[in-house]
Amino acid sequence: MNGNEHEHVIEVTDLRRVYGGGFEAVRGISFSVNRGEIFALLGTNGAGKTSTVELLEGLARPAGGRVRVLGHDPYAERAAVRPRTGVMLQEGGFPSELTVAETARMWAGCVSGARPPLEVLELVGLAGKTGVRVKQLSGGERRRLDLALALLGDPEVLFLDEPTTGLDAEGRRDTWELVRRLRDAGTTVLLTTHYLEEAEGLAERLAILHEGRIAAAGTPAEVTAAQPSRISFELPQGYFVGDLPPLDGMGVSGHEVDGRVVRLHTHELQRTATRLLVWAEGAAVELRRLDVRPASLEEAFLGIAREAAAEAAGTRTKEYAA
Amino acid sequence: MSTATTAPVGRMAALARAELTLLGRSRGTLFAALFVPLILPFSAREAAKQMDLAEVGLTLGTVLLPASMGFSLLYAVYVTLVSVYTARREELVLKRLRTGELRDNEILAGAAFPAVATGLAQCVVLTAGCAVLLDVGAPRAPHLAVLGLLLGFPLCATLAAVTASFTRSVESAQVTTLPVVFLSMIFSGMFVPLEILPDRVASLCELLPLTPVITLVRGGLTGELSAYEALGAVATALAWTVLGVFAVRRWFRWEPRR
């Protein structure tokens, strides 16, 4: 785990953040990001993503726990960290009356070893907009300007807070492509997103945040593997759940009944599906609205949200011992 | 690893240049900053004529020039900067700037540069104008006037940052700036020289933030300011600046209230 300090570009230990009103937005999270890795913090709105990233960026002091970026405390040792990081906030703030070129020039003057502004504007596809005032840019163009400025200093570590929110499908793909190229060039990227496909397609590792805590973490495959696959169908007329073959014998790890609809959770999708279909064949019944879903990150994500909601309501999904 | 790191001066210069461009594009702010301080003194002129100035050793010039500089500090620097700081905060510009290498005090100082430069230029123009039009004569102790202004600019910028901490929008800046503007105009020796006020009132007025600046500038023109009085004025101005810096550290908000 510990070994070489330089391997972990970002290290977060038991991090907490409490706002003025007493609201605890980040409730003791730990994770680390390796050099040259894309790491995603995934979560619904209000999960604590931005609150966490702001602590990593050194914008605020944590209420508890420890943050190290490139081996330094980003808040107390900002002079050591800032020249090596690039930041794209969730909502970029640029004076609306400046042009794109003026904004980039201003920012370049504040960045160590800045690349020529036009070069990064080209990189994000804004080279044709240099003379346009910021207020006349579309939401997507503003996001790309923000990204361009984050890249001006050739950062070793890049923080991207919801980099593709507000972008159209093409703009989103372009941004993903750019982030991958940066990673290939050795940049470490920490991004937040509420788009699952973004986290799944882009990140080597991710953490799902829920209400200020990490609900699941690992590679997309690991997080997905921890989740059951699901089979749902409508019970045939006159049949009850008890008429099905013994559920644990089918490899089912849990089930829910919602009116006539049965949902089975399983970690052995093939076995469960086969037993179910063989049974239906033998009983000569039709399983209407049959839906077989392998575990996916989306299922994991929704499952975590559902579980948490159920927990809050005091009713847990019935789960058998594994 | 990159070898060239930015220096504070370079960073502030980049920010100041952008702010200068923005000032040029903001008609309302520009008008208030450029013309109000140059026009207002003329309205004060008639009032000043009514006062018995000769009795306290003052002339029209030694009343109007410090008053004009006071207006310049209030409008070109203080009022302008309250709206600049507030606008940049509400646009999330301050928050974005804080993610970079700029330090907090560099952000505030860099953004203040165009307003301070405007104020300085006005003071030069006003001095020249008053010398020609009002026959002020050569200042007796110019170093005191310069010292007064050198204290006045950072003081007004600091007060602006404090006021911006309690200003929710650019529109409400028109209201939140009124206390400092009115108190200074009436009680800091701008409209009414402290010399013609009752002693008790005058010594209270001396404690106001802008009074030492006006006192030093006027003393610089007349040459009638004892070293003791000058020192007191410097101490008062410094005390307000230190108090202001403390207040900024304590209360300045870098992003909008949610």
Coordinates of C-alpha atoms in Angstrom, one line a residue, chain A residues 54 57 59 78-79 82-84 87-89 91-99 102 105-107 109-113 133 146 149-150 156, chain B residues 1-2 4-7 10-12 14-15 17-19 21-22 25 88 91-104 255 258:
Chain A
E54 CA -12.4 21.4 -3.6
E57 CA -7.7 21.5 -5.0
L59 CA -9.6 25.7 -1.9
R78 CA -0.1 25.6 -1.9
A79 CA 3.0 27.2 -3.4
R82 CA -0.5 24.9 -7.4
P83 CA 2.2 25.2 -10.2
R84 CA 1.8 21.5 -10.8
V87 CA -8.3 22.8 -12.2
M88 CA -11.6 23.0 -13.9
L89 CA -14.4 23.9 -11.6
E91 CA -18.9 26.3 -12.8
G92 CA -16.2 28.2 -14.5
G93 CA -15.9 31.9 -13.5
F94 CA -14.7 34.2 -16.2
P95 CA -15.4 37.9 -16.6
S96 CA -18.2 38.0 -19.2
E97 CA -16.9 41.0 -21.0
L98 CA -13.5 39.6 -21.8
T99 CA -12.9 37.8 -25.0
E102 CA -8.0 38.0 -23.4
R105 CA -3.8 35.6 -21.9
M106 CA -4.8 36.7 -18.4
W107 CA -4.7 33.1 -17.1
G109 CA 0.2 35.3 -17.0
C110 CA -0.7 33.5 -13.8
V111 CA 0.5 30.1 -14.7
S112 CA 4.1 28.7 -14.4
G113 CA 5.5 27.6 -17.7
R133 CA -16.7 37.6 -25.6
D146 CA -12.4 26.3 -18.7
L149 CA -7.2 27.1 -19.0
A150 CA -6.8 24.1 -16.8
E156 CA 0.9 16.9 -13.7
Chain B
M1 CA 9.6 19.7 -13.9
S2 CA 9.0 23.2 -15.1
A4 CA 10.0 29.0 -14.8
T5 CA 7.6 29.7 -12.0
T6 CA 5.5 32.9 -12.0
A7 CA 6.3 35.8 -9.7
G10 CA 3.9 39.0 -13.1
R11 CA 0.7 37.4 -11.9
M12 CA -0.8 40.6 -10.6
A14 CA -1.7 39.8 -15.9
L15 CA -4.7 40.3 -13.7
R17 CA -4.3 44.2 -17.5
A18 CA -7.5 42.1 -17.7
E19 CA -9.2 44.4 -15.1
T21 CA -9.8 46.0 -20.2
L22 CA -12.9 45.3 -18.2
R25 CA -15.8 48.1 -21.2
R88 CA -16.0 39.2 -9.7
E91 CA -19.4 35.7 -11.5
L92 CA -17.3 33.1 -9.7
V93 CA -14.2 34.7 -11.1
L94 CA -12.6 35.0 -7.7
K95 CA -13.2 31.4 -7.0
R96 CA -11.6 30.4 -10.3
L97 CA -8.6 32.6 -9.7
R98 CA -8.1 31.0 -6.3
T99 CA -7.6 27.6 -8.0
G100 CA -4.4 28.9 -9.6
E101 CA -1.1 30.2 -8.3
L102 CA -2.4 33.7 -7.4
R103 CA -2.6 34.2 -3.7
D104 CA -5.6 35.9 -2.1
E255 CA -17.8 32.9 -3.7
R258 CA -25.8 29.8 -2.0

